[in-house]
PDB file of C-alpha atoms in Angstrom:
ATOM      1  CA  MET E   1      11.232  29.004  86.241  1.00 31.00           C
ATOM      2  CA  ALA E   2       8.814  26.671  84.459  1.00 35.00           C
ATOM      3  CA  GLY E   3       9.729  28.252  81.129  1.00 37.00           C
ATOM      4  CA  ASN E   4      13.451  27.759  81.818  1.00 38.00           C
ATOM      5  CA  SER E   5      12.979  24.116  82.725  1.00 39.00           C
ATOM      6  CA  ARG E   6      10.942  23.415  79.621  1.00 48.00           C
ATOM      7  CA  ASP E   7      13.438  25.246  77.452  1.00 53.00           C
ATOM      8  CA  SER E   8      16.631  23.615  78.727  1.00 54.00           C
ATOM      9  CA  GLY E   9      16.191  20.318  76.880  1.00 59.00           C
ATOM     10  CA  ARG E  10      15.439  21.781  73.478  1.00 72.00           C
ATOM     11  CA  SER E  11      17.842  22.555  70.663  1.00 86.00           C
ATOM     12  CA  VAL E  12      18.089  25.980  69.083  1.00 86.00           C
ATOM     13  CA  THR E  13      16.171  24.649  66.092  1.00 89.00           C
ATOM     14  CA  GLY E  14      13.464  23.273  68.346  1.00 89.00           C
ATOM     15  CA  ARG E  15      13.108  26.583  70.146  1.00 89.00           C
ATOM     16  CA  ALA E  16      12.958  28.513  66.864  1.00 91.00           C
ATOM     17  CA  LEU E  17      10.216  26.187  65.630  1.00 91.00           C
ATOM     18  CA  SER E  18       8.373  26.721  68.904  1.00 91.00           C
ATOM     19  CA  VAL E  19       8.415  30.445  68.208  1.00 92.00           C
ATOM     20  CA  LEU E  20       6.905  29.927  64.766  1.00 92.00           C
ATOM     21  CA  THR E  21       4.258  27.480  65.963  1.00 90.00           C
ATOM     22  CA  ALA E  22       3.155  29.955  68.616  1.00 92.00           C
ATOM     23  CA  PHE E  23       1.200  31.501  65.743  1.00 89.00           C
ATOM     24  CA  ASP E  24      -2.015  29.879  64.555  1.00 83.00           C
ATOM     25  CA  ALA E  25      -5.329  30.828  62.948  1.00 73.00           C
ATOM     26  CA  ASP E  26      -6.579  32.364  66.195  1.00 79.00           C
ATOM     27  CA  HIS E  27      -3.280  34.050  67.053  1.00 88.00           C
ATOM     28  CA  THR E  28      -1.902  35.634  63.884  1.00 87.00           C
ATOM     29  CA  ARG E  29      -0.373  38.673  65.622  1.00 92.00           C
ATOM     30  CA  LEU E  30       1.470  38.288  68.917  1.00 94.00           C
ATOM     31  CA  THR E  31       3.508  40.401  71.284  1.00 94.00           C
ATOM     32  CA  LEU E  32       6.953  39.190  72.267  1.00 95.00           C
ATOM     33  CA  THR E  33       5.629  38.295  75.715  1.00 95.00           C
ATOM     34  CA  ALA E  34       2.828  36.235  74.187  1.00 95.00           C
ATOM     35  CA  ILE E  35       5.282  34.441  71.905  1.00 95.00           C
ATOM     36  CA  ALA E  36       7.442  33.511  74.885  1.00 94.00           C
ATOM     37  CA  ARG E  37       4.431  32.292  76.868  1.00 94.00           C
ATOM     38  CA  ARG E  38       2.869  30.282  74.045  1.00 94.00           C
ATOM     39  CA  SER E  39       6.187  28.733  72.965  1.00 92.00           C
ATOM     40  CA  GLY E  40       7.256  27.923  76.535  1.00 92.00           C
ATOM     41  CA  ILE E  41      10.657  29.603  76.346  1.00 92.00           C
ATOM     42  CA  PRO E  42      12.182  32.400  78.467  1.00 93.00           C
ATOM     43  CA  LEU E  43      11.492  35.949  77.372  1.00 93.00           C
ATOM     44  CA  ALA E  44      15.180  36.708  76.780  1.00 93.00           C
ATOM     45  CA  THR E  45      15.531  33.637  74.554  1.00 92.00           C
ATOM     46  CA  ALA E  46      12.371  34.564  72.674  1.00 93.00           C
ATOM     47  CA  HIS E  47      13.708  38.091  72.137  1.00 94.00           C
ATOM     48  CA  ARG E  48      16.920  36.770  70.598  1.00 93.00           C
ATOM     49  CA  LEU E  49      15.234  34.156  68.397  1.00 94.00           C
ATOM     50  CA  VAL E  50      12.508  36.503  67.193  1.00 94.00           C
ATOM     51  CA  GLY E  51      15.173  39.037  66.262  1.00 93.00           C
ATOM     52  CA  GLU E  52      17.033  36.466  64.176  1.00 92.00           C
ATOM     53  CA  LEU E  53      13.821  35.241  62.556  1.00 93.00           C
ATOM     54  CA  GLU E  54      12.811  38.806  61.754  1.00 92.00           C
ATOM     55  CA  THR E  55      16.172  39.513  60.113  1.00 92.00           C
ATOM     56  CA  TRP E  56      15.762  36.402  57.952  1.00 91.00           C
ATOM     57  CA  GLY E  57      12.148  37.258  57.077  1.00 90.00           C
ATOM     58  CA  ALA E  58      10.318  34.444  58.855  1.00 91.00           C
ATOM     59  CA  VAL E  59       8.446  36.947  61.036  1.00 91.00           C
ATOM     60  CA  GLN E  60       7.686  40.626  60.615  1.00 92.00           C
ATOM     61  CA  ARG E  61       6.969  43.352  63.164  1.00 92.00           C
ATOM     62  CA  ASP E  62       3.955  45.627  62.863  1.00 91.00           C
ATOM     63  CA  GLU E  63       3.913  49.315  63.741  1.00 88.00           C
ATOM     64  CA  ASP E  64       2.299  48.499  67.096  1.00 89.00           C
ATOM     65  CA  GLY E  65       5.145  46.141  68.013  1.00 91.00           C
ATOM     66  CA  ARG E  66       3.279  42.892  67.427  1.00 93.00           C
ATOM     67  CA  TYR E  67       4.741  40.121  65.301  1.00 93.00           C
ATOM     68  CA  ALA E  68       3.233  38.111  62.431  1.00 92.00           C
ATOM     69  CA  ILE E  69       4.490  35.393  60.087  1.00 89.00           C
ATOM     70  CA  GLY E  70       6.701  36.933  57.388  1.00 88.00           C
ATOM     71  CA  LEU E  71       6.539  36.722  53.614  1.00 84.00           C
ATOM     72  CA  ARG E  72       9.793  34.754  53.364  1.00 86.00           C
ATOM     73  CA  LEU E  73       8.186  31.851  55.190  1.00 84.00           C
ATOM     74  CA  TRP E  74       5.126  32.063  52.930  1.00 77.00           C
ATOM     75  CA  GLU E  75       7.355  31.957  49.840  1.00 76.00           C
ATOM     76  CA  ILE E  76       9.023  28.780  51.070  1.00 81.00           C
ATOM     77  CA  GLY E  77       5.668  27.259  51.976  1.00 74.00           C
ATOM     78  CA  MET E  78       4.530  27.711  48.382  1.00 70.00           C
ATOM     79  CA  LEU E  79       7.262  25.246  47.349  1.00 72.00           C
ATOM     80  CA  VAL E  80       5.736  22.368  49.330  1.00 72.00           C
ATOM     81  CA  PRO E  81       4.890  19.632  46.767  1.00 68.00           C
ATOM     82  CA  VAL E  82       1.298  19.327  47.954  1.00 65.00           C
ATOM     83  CA  HIS E  83       0.817  22.966  47.019  1.00 63.00           C
ATOM     84  CA  ALA E  84       3.040  23.257  43.972  1.00 72.00           C
ATOM     85  CA  VAL E  85       1.902  20.040  42.256  1.00 86.00           C
ATOM     86  CA  LEU E  86      -1.453  18.930  43.665  1.00 90.00           C
ATOM     87  CA  ARG E  87      -2.996  22.385  43.845  1.00 89.00           C
ATOM     88  CA  GLU E  88      -1.755  23.306  40.360  1.00 90.00           C
ATOM     89  CA  ALA E  89      -3.275  20.126  38.918  1.00 93.00           C
ATOM     90  CA  ALA E  90      -6.586  20.546  40.742  1.00 95.00           C
ATOM     91  CA  LEU E  91      -7.264  24.268  40.567  1.00 94.00           C
ATOM     92  CA  PRO E  92      -8.727  24.498  37.020  1.00 95.00           C
ATOM     93  CA  PHE E  93     -11.229  21.742  37.795  1.00 97.00           C
ATOM     94  CA  MET E  94     -12.058  23.223  41.181  1.00 96.00           C
ATOM     95  CA  GLN E  95     -12.821  26.517  39.472  1.00 96.00           C
ATOM     96  CA  GLU E  96     -15.146  24.758  37.034  1.00 95.00           C
ATOM     97  CA  LEU E  97     -16.891  23.034  39.942  1.00 95.00           C
ATOM     98  CA  CYS E  98     -17.299  26.296  41.810  1.00 93.00           C
ATOM     99  CA  GLU E  99     -18.788  27.999  38.759  1.00 92.00           C
ATOM    100  CA  SER E 100     -21.140  25.149  37.837  1.00 93.00           C
ATOM    101  CA  THR E 101     -22.411  24.258  41.320  1.00 92.00           C
ATOM    102  CA  ARG E 102     -22.186  27.683  43.007  1.00 90.00           C
ATOM    103  CA  GLU E 103     -21.082  25.866  46.147  1.00 91.00           C
ATOM    104  CA  ASN E 104     -17.928  25.795  48.278  1.00 92.00           C
ATOM    105  CA  VAL E 105     -15.197  23.560  46.835  1.00 95.00           C
ATOM    106  CA  HIS E 106     -12.493  21.953  48.978  1.00 95.00           C
ATOM    107  CA  LEU E 107      -9.249  20.116  48.269  1.00 96.00           C
ATOM    108  CA  ALA E 108      -7.683  18.488  51.318  1.00 95.00           C
ATOM    109  CA  VAL E 109      -4.922  16.070  52.300  1.00 94.00           C
ATOM    110  CA  ARG E 110      -4.379  14.114  55.513  1.00 94.00           C
ATOM    111  CA  ASP E 111      -1.638  15.118  57.929  1.00 90.00           C
ATOM    112  CA  HIS E 112      -1.621  12.733  60.890  1.00 90.00           C
ATOM    113  CA  TRP E 113      -5.036  13.217  62.530  1.00 93.00           C
ATOM    114  CA  ASP E 114      -6.195  16.259  60.555  1.00 93.00           C
ATOM    115  CA  ALA E 115      -7.553  17.231  57.174  1.00 94.00           C
ATOM    116  CA  VAL E 116      -5.368  20.060  55.860  1.00 90.00           C
ATOM    117  CA  TYR E 117      -7.123  22.276  53.330  1.00 91.00           C
ATOM    118  CA  VAL E 118      -4.823  22.797  50.344  1.00 90.00           C
ATOM    119  CA  GLU E 119      -7.337  25.006  48.553  1.00 91.00           C
ATOM    120  CA  LYS E 120     -10.827  26.365  49.138  1.00 92.00           C
ATOM    121  CA  LEU E 121     -12.974  28.179  46.580  1.00 93.00           C
ATOM    122  CA  THR E 122     -16.212  30.024  47.334  1.00 86.00           C
ATOM    123  CA  VAL E 123     -18.689  32.187  45.504  1.00 81.00           C
ATOM    124  CA  PRO E 124     -20.966  34.973  46.751  1.00 73.00           C
ATOM    125  CA  ARG E 125     -24.054  33.612  48.506  1.00 68.00           C
ATOM    126  CA  SER E 126     -22.440  30.226  49.125  1.00 63.00           C
ATOM    127  CA  VAL E 127     -23.003  28.811  52.582  1.00 61.00           C
ATOM    128  CA  SER E 128     -20.727  30.049  55.376  1.00 61.00           C
ATOM    129  CA  ILE E 129     -18.078  27.498  56.365  1.00 71.00           C
ATOM    130  CA  VAL E 130     -15.366  27.200  59.018  1.00 71.00           C
ATOM    131  CA  SER E 131     -12.597  25.883  56.778  1.00 72.00           C
ATOM    132  CA  ARG E 132      -9.793  28.043  55.387  1.00 75.00           C
ATOM    133  CA  THR E 133      -6.951  27.447  52.960  1.00 76.00           C
ATOM    134  CA  GLY E 134      -4.009  26.105  54.947  1.00 79.00           C
ATOM    135  CA  GLY E 135      -6.245  25.338  57.922  1.00 84.00           C
ATOM    136  CA  ARG E 136      -6.923  22.071  59.681  1.00 88.00           C
ATOM    137  CA  LEU E 137     -10.154  20.334  60.682  1.00 93.00           C
ATOM    138  CA  PRO E 138     -10.777  16.906  62.205  1.00 95.00           C
ATOM    139  CA  LEU E 139     -11.243  13.980  59.870  1.00 97.00           C
ATOM    140  CA  HIS E 140     -14.417  12.297  61.083  1.00 97.00           C
ATOM    141  CA  PRO E 141     -17.044  15.111  60.827  1.00 96.00           C
ATOM    142  CA  THR E 142     -15.981  16.517  57.434  1.00 96.00           C
ATOM    143  CA  GLY E 143     -16.635  15.081  53.978  1.00 96.00           C
ATOM    144  CA  VAL E 144     -13.062  15.402  52.735  1.00 97.00           C
ATOM    145  CA  GLY E 145     -11.720  14.188  56.069  1.00 97.00           C
ATOM    146  CA  ARG E 146     -13.925  11.119  56.042  1.00 97.00           C
ATOM    147  CA  VAL E 147     -12.694  10.186  52.553  1.00 98.00           C
ATOM    148  CA  LEU E 148      -9.092  10.528  53.710  1.00 97.00           C
ATOM    149  CA  LEU E 149      -9.743   8.471  56.839  1.00 97.00           C
ATOM    150  CA  ALA E 150     -11.583   5.788  54.868  1.00 97.00           C
ATOM    151  CA  HIS E 151      -8.519   5.278  52.680  1.00 97.00           C
ATOM    152  CA  ALA E 152      -5.943   5.504  55.476  1.00 96.00           C
ATOM    153  CA  PRO E 153      -4.155   2.406  56.834  1.00 95.00           C
ATOM    154  CA  ALA E 154      -6.079   0.436  59.460  1.00 95.00           C
ATOM    155  CA  GLN E 155      -3.628   1.422  62.201  1.00 95.00           C
ATOM    156  CA  VAL E 156      -4.280   5.094  61.462  1.00 95.00           C
ATOM    157  CA  VAL E 157      -8.037   4.617  61.781  1.00 96.00           C
ATOM    158  CA  HIS E 158      -7.553   2.675  65.027  1.00 96.00           C
ATOM    159  CA  GLY E 159      -5.259   5.339  66.455  1.00 96.00           C
ATOM    160  CA  TYR E 160      -7.634   8.102  65.421  1.00 96.00           C
ATOM    161  CA  CYS E 161     -10.566   6.465  67.186  1.00 95.00           C
ATOM    162  CA  GLU E 162      -8.461   5.715  70.266  1.00 95.00           C
ATOM    163  CA  ARG E 163      -7.889   9.441  70.710  1.00 94.00           C
ATOM    164  CA  GLY E 164     -11.641   9.979  71.025  1.00 94.00           C
ATOM    165  CA  LEU E 165     -14.052  11.378  68.445  1.00 96.00           C
ATOM    166  CA  SER E 166     -14.838  15.016  69.190  1.00 95.00           C
ATOM    167  CA  ARG E 167     -18.441  16.185  68.989  1.00 96.00           C
ATOM    168  CA  HIS E 168     -19.035  19.390  67.042  1.00 95.00           C
ATOM    169  CA  THR E 169     -22.815  19.297  66.676  1.00 95.00           C
ATOM    170  CA  PRO E 170     -25.549  16.982  68.008  1.00 96.00           C
ATOM    171  CA  TYR E 171     -25.266  15.053  64.718  1.00 96.00           C
ATOM    172  CA  THR E 172     -21.522  14.309  64.771  1.00 96.00           C
ATOM    173  CA  ILE E 173     -20.664  10.611  64.682  1.00 97.00           C
ATOM    174  CA  THR E 174     -18.699   9.955  67.878  1.00 96.00           C
ATOM    175  CA  GLU E 175     -19.060   6.172  68.232  1.00 97.00           C
ATOM    176  CA  PRO E 176     -16.057   4.259  66.796  1.00 96.00           C
ATOM    177  CA  GLY E 177     -18.202   1.349  65.644  1.00 96.00           C
ATOM    178  CA  ARG E 178     -20.610   3.590  63.800  1.00 97.00           C
ATOM    179  CA  LEU E 179     -17.729   5.503  62.214  1.00 97.00           C
ATOM    180  CA  ALA E 180     -16.121   2.225  61.101  1.00 96.00           C
ATOM    181  CA  ARG E 181     -19.350   1.228  59.349  1.00 97.00           C
ATOM    182  CA  GLU E 182     -19.524   4.623  57.662  1.00 97.00           C
ATOM    183  CA  LEU E 183     -15.910   4.361  56.471  1.00 97.00           C
ATOM    184  CA  ARG E 184     -16.680   0.980  54.908  1.00 97.00           C
ATOM    185  CA  ALA E 185     -19.637   2.585  53.145  1.00 97.00           C
ATOM    186  CA  VAL E 186     -17.399   5.371  51.852  1.00 97.00           C
ATOM    187  CA  ARG E 187     -15.042   2.845  50.279  1.00 97.00           C
ATOM    188  CA  SER E 188     -17.946   0.843  48.862  1.00 96.00           C
ATOM    189  CA  ARG E 189     -19.933   3.664  47.242  1.00 95.00           C
ATOM    190  CA  GLY E 190     -16.905   5.788  46.294  1.00 96.00           C
ATOM    191  CA  PHE E 191     -17.807   8.974  48.144  1.00 97.00           C
ATOM    192  CA  ALA E 192     -18.398  10.376  51.619  1.00 97.00           C
ATOM    193  CA  GLN E 193     -21.359  12.378  52.823  1.00 95.00           C
ATOM    194  CA  THR E 194     -22.004  14.259  56.043  1.00 95.00           C
ATOM    195  CA  SER E 195     -25.035  16.161  57.251  1.00 93.00           C
ATOM    196  CA  GLU E 196     -24.597  18.907  59.853  1.00 93.00           C
ATOM    197  CA  GLU E 197     -21.756  17.033  61.584  1.00 95.00           C
ATOM    198  CA  MET E 198     -19.245  19.895  61.503  1.00 93.00           C
ATOM    199  CA  THR E 199     -21.559  22.903  61.243  1.00 92.00           C
ATOM    200  CA  LEU E 200     -25.301  23.100  61.755  1.00 92.00           C
ATOM    201  CA  GLY E 201     -27.139  23.822  58.516  1.00 91.00           C
ATOM    202  CA  ASN E 202     -24.364  22.481  56.261  1.00 91.00           C
ATOM    203  CA  CYS E 203     -23.821  19.181  54.509  1.00 92.00           C
ATOM    204  CA  SER E 204     -20.884  17.928  52.488  1.00 94.00           C
ATOM    205  CA  VAL E 205     -19.927  15.320  49.927  1.00 96.00           C
ATOM    206  CA  ALA E 206     -16.422  14.332  48.885  1.00 97.00           C
ATOM    207  CA  VAL E 207     -14.599  11.878  46.639  1.00 98.00           C
ATOM    208  CA  PRO E 208     -11.054  10.514  46.646  1.00 98.00           C
ATOM    209  CA  VAL E 209      -8.388  11.999  44.401  1.00 97.00           C
ATOM    210  CA  ARG E 210      -5.838   9.429  43.212  1.00 95.00           C
ATOM    211  CA  ASP E 211      -2.428   9.788  41.653  1.00 91.00           C
ATOM    212  CA  GLY E 212      -1.138   7.925  38.607  1.00 86.00           C
ATOM    213  CA  THR E 213      -0.582   4.751  40.642  1.00 89.00           C
ATOM    214  CA  GLY E 214      -4.125   4.726  42.016  1.00 92.00           C
ATOM    215  CA  THR E 215      -3.119   5.800  45.516  1.00 93.00           C
ATOM    216  CA  VAL E 216      -5.511   8.183  47.247  1.00 96.00           C
ATOM    217  CA  VAL E 217      -3.525  11.382  47.790  1.00 94.00           C
ATOM    218  CA  ALA E 218      -6.282  13.900  48.490  1.00 96.00           C
ATOM    219  CA  ALA E 219     -10.025  14.452  48.739  1.00 97.00           C
ATOM    220  CA  LEU E 220     -12.192  16.776  46.675  1.00 98.00           C
ATOM    221  CA  GLY E 221     -15.446  17.983  48.184  1.00 96.00           C
ATOM    222  CA  LEU E 222     -18.405  20.318  48.089  1.00 95.00           C
ATOM    223  CA  VAL E 223     -20.130  21.956  51.048  1.00 93.00           C
ATOM    224  CA  ALA E 224     -23.696  23.198  50.661  1.00 90.00           C
ATOM    225  CA  ARG E 225     -26.677  24.261  52.707  1.00 88.00           C
ATOM    226  CA  SER E 226     -28.498  21.197  54.015  1.00 84.00           C
ATOM    227  CA  VAL E 227     -31.990  22.391  53.125  1.00 75.00           C
ATOM    228  CA  ARG E 228     -31.249  22.644  49.408  1.00 70.00           C
ATOM    229  CA  ALA E 229     -28.695  19.894  48.918  1.00 73.00           C
ATOM    230  CA  GLU E 230     -29.117  16.510  47.265  1.00 81.00           C
ATOM    231  CA  HIS E 231     -26.081  14.343  47.836  1.00 82.00           C
ATOM    232  CA  SER E 232     -26.475  12.434  44.572  1.00 84.00           C
ATOM    233  CA  LYS E 233     -26.522  15.643  42.533  1.00 87.00           C
ATOM    234  CA  LEU E 234     -23.514  17.051  44.373  1.00 90.00           C
ATOM    235  CA  VAL E 235     -21.458  13.900  43.816  1.00 94.00           C
ATOM    236  CA  LYS E 236     -22.141  13.775  40.081  1.00 94.00           C
ATOM    237  CA  PRO E 237     -19.782  16.620  39.042  1.00 95.00           C
ATOM    238  CA  LEU E 238     -17.147  15.635  41.613  1.00 97.00           C
ATOM    239  CA  LEU E 239     -16.347  12.264  40.057  1.00 96.00           C
ATOM    240  CA  PRO E 240     -15.185  13.496  36.620  1.00 96.00           C
ATOM    241  CA  ALA E 241     -13.291  16.356  38.272  1.00 97.00           C
ATOM    242  CA  ALA E 242     -11.387  13.910  40.483  1.00 97.00           C
ATOM    243  CA  GLU E 243     -10.609  11.744  37.440  1.00 96.00           C
ATOM    244  CA  ALA E 244      -9.332  14.773  35.524  1.00 96.00           C
ATOM    245  CA  ILE E 245      -7.040  15.662  38.445  1.00 96.00           C
ATOM    246  CA  ARG E 246      -5.753  12.067  38.511  1.00 95.00           C
ATOM    247  CA  LYS E 247      -4.816  12.330  34.843  1.00 94.00           C
ATOM    248  CA  ARG E 248      -3.018  15.613  35.447  1.00 92.00           C
ATOM    249  CA  LEU E 249      -1.035  14.083  38.304  1.00 91.00           C
ATOM    250  CA  ALA E 250      -0.171  11.054  36.161  1.00 90.00           C
ATOM    251  CA  GLU E 251       1.042  13.343  33.375  1.00 88.00           C
ATOM    252  CA  HIS E 252       3.208  15.232  35.852  1.00 79.00           C
ATOM    253  CA  ASP E 253       4.755  12.005  37.148  1.00 73.00           C
ATOM    254  CA  LEU E 254       5.419  10.818  33.584  1.00 68.00           C
ATOM    255  CA  ALA E 255       7.051  14.111  32.631  1.00 61.00           C
ATOM    256  CA  ARG E 256       9.221  14.042  35.724  1.00 63.00           C
ATOM    257  CA  SER E 257      10.222  10.442  34.981  1.00 58.00           C
ATOM    258  CA  ASP E 258      11.162  11.328  31.373  1.00 59.00           C
ATOM    259  CA  ALA E 259      13.148  14.328  32.584  1.00 57.00           C
ATOM    260  CA  GLY E 260      15.068  12.150  35.003  1.00 55.00           C
TER     261      GLY E 260
END
């Protein structure tokens, strides 16, 4: 009955989106019953919607009867501007960073309260990290997230702190006043640094990535093992890489303007 009551006020589109968002990084393959439960819609409705989504290609059914996100949805996702433009501009320089530093390289953008990882590059023997391409992590304990939060509007920072700052390790900054001071430091020195705030044993540095107008549109970062890392050395190759990405984005905007 609870499922029916929750479902009655939603449109067909809303219910279909609920089916798709039942999947996440921890639930990539689901039974029909699990989809209905996680999306909060009746089983019969879930059966009908999943069937339509499967026909279109948004979900696919495995041999064991479980469902996963389909290739058609992935193809459409690749058209998102943040992927098609930003990633294309940044990838060559991220590859150079990965090869020269032998560390994990991240490119992230802000979506509401999260850092969304547009791309992640690793090499063998690099430190283990919890991020994944297309995944989300909180803003305050990550290097790229802290850059994005530092350059967000004041009302965003206020709202983020009002929600409460989650603690991920004993070293995570969870006091709003302390975080505010750190964000000011990020803007002043031009980069963010964290030490074991998201994962014990890891540290990170990150710098802002700007577009042709100077607006911060992303963050570029490195994650390394704390015992061997020197923040100043990690930042050094990030700055020219971020500037090179800015120039690529400016060139893209100019070409698009000329074409229009």
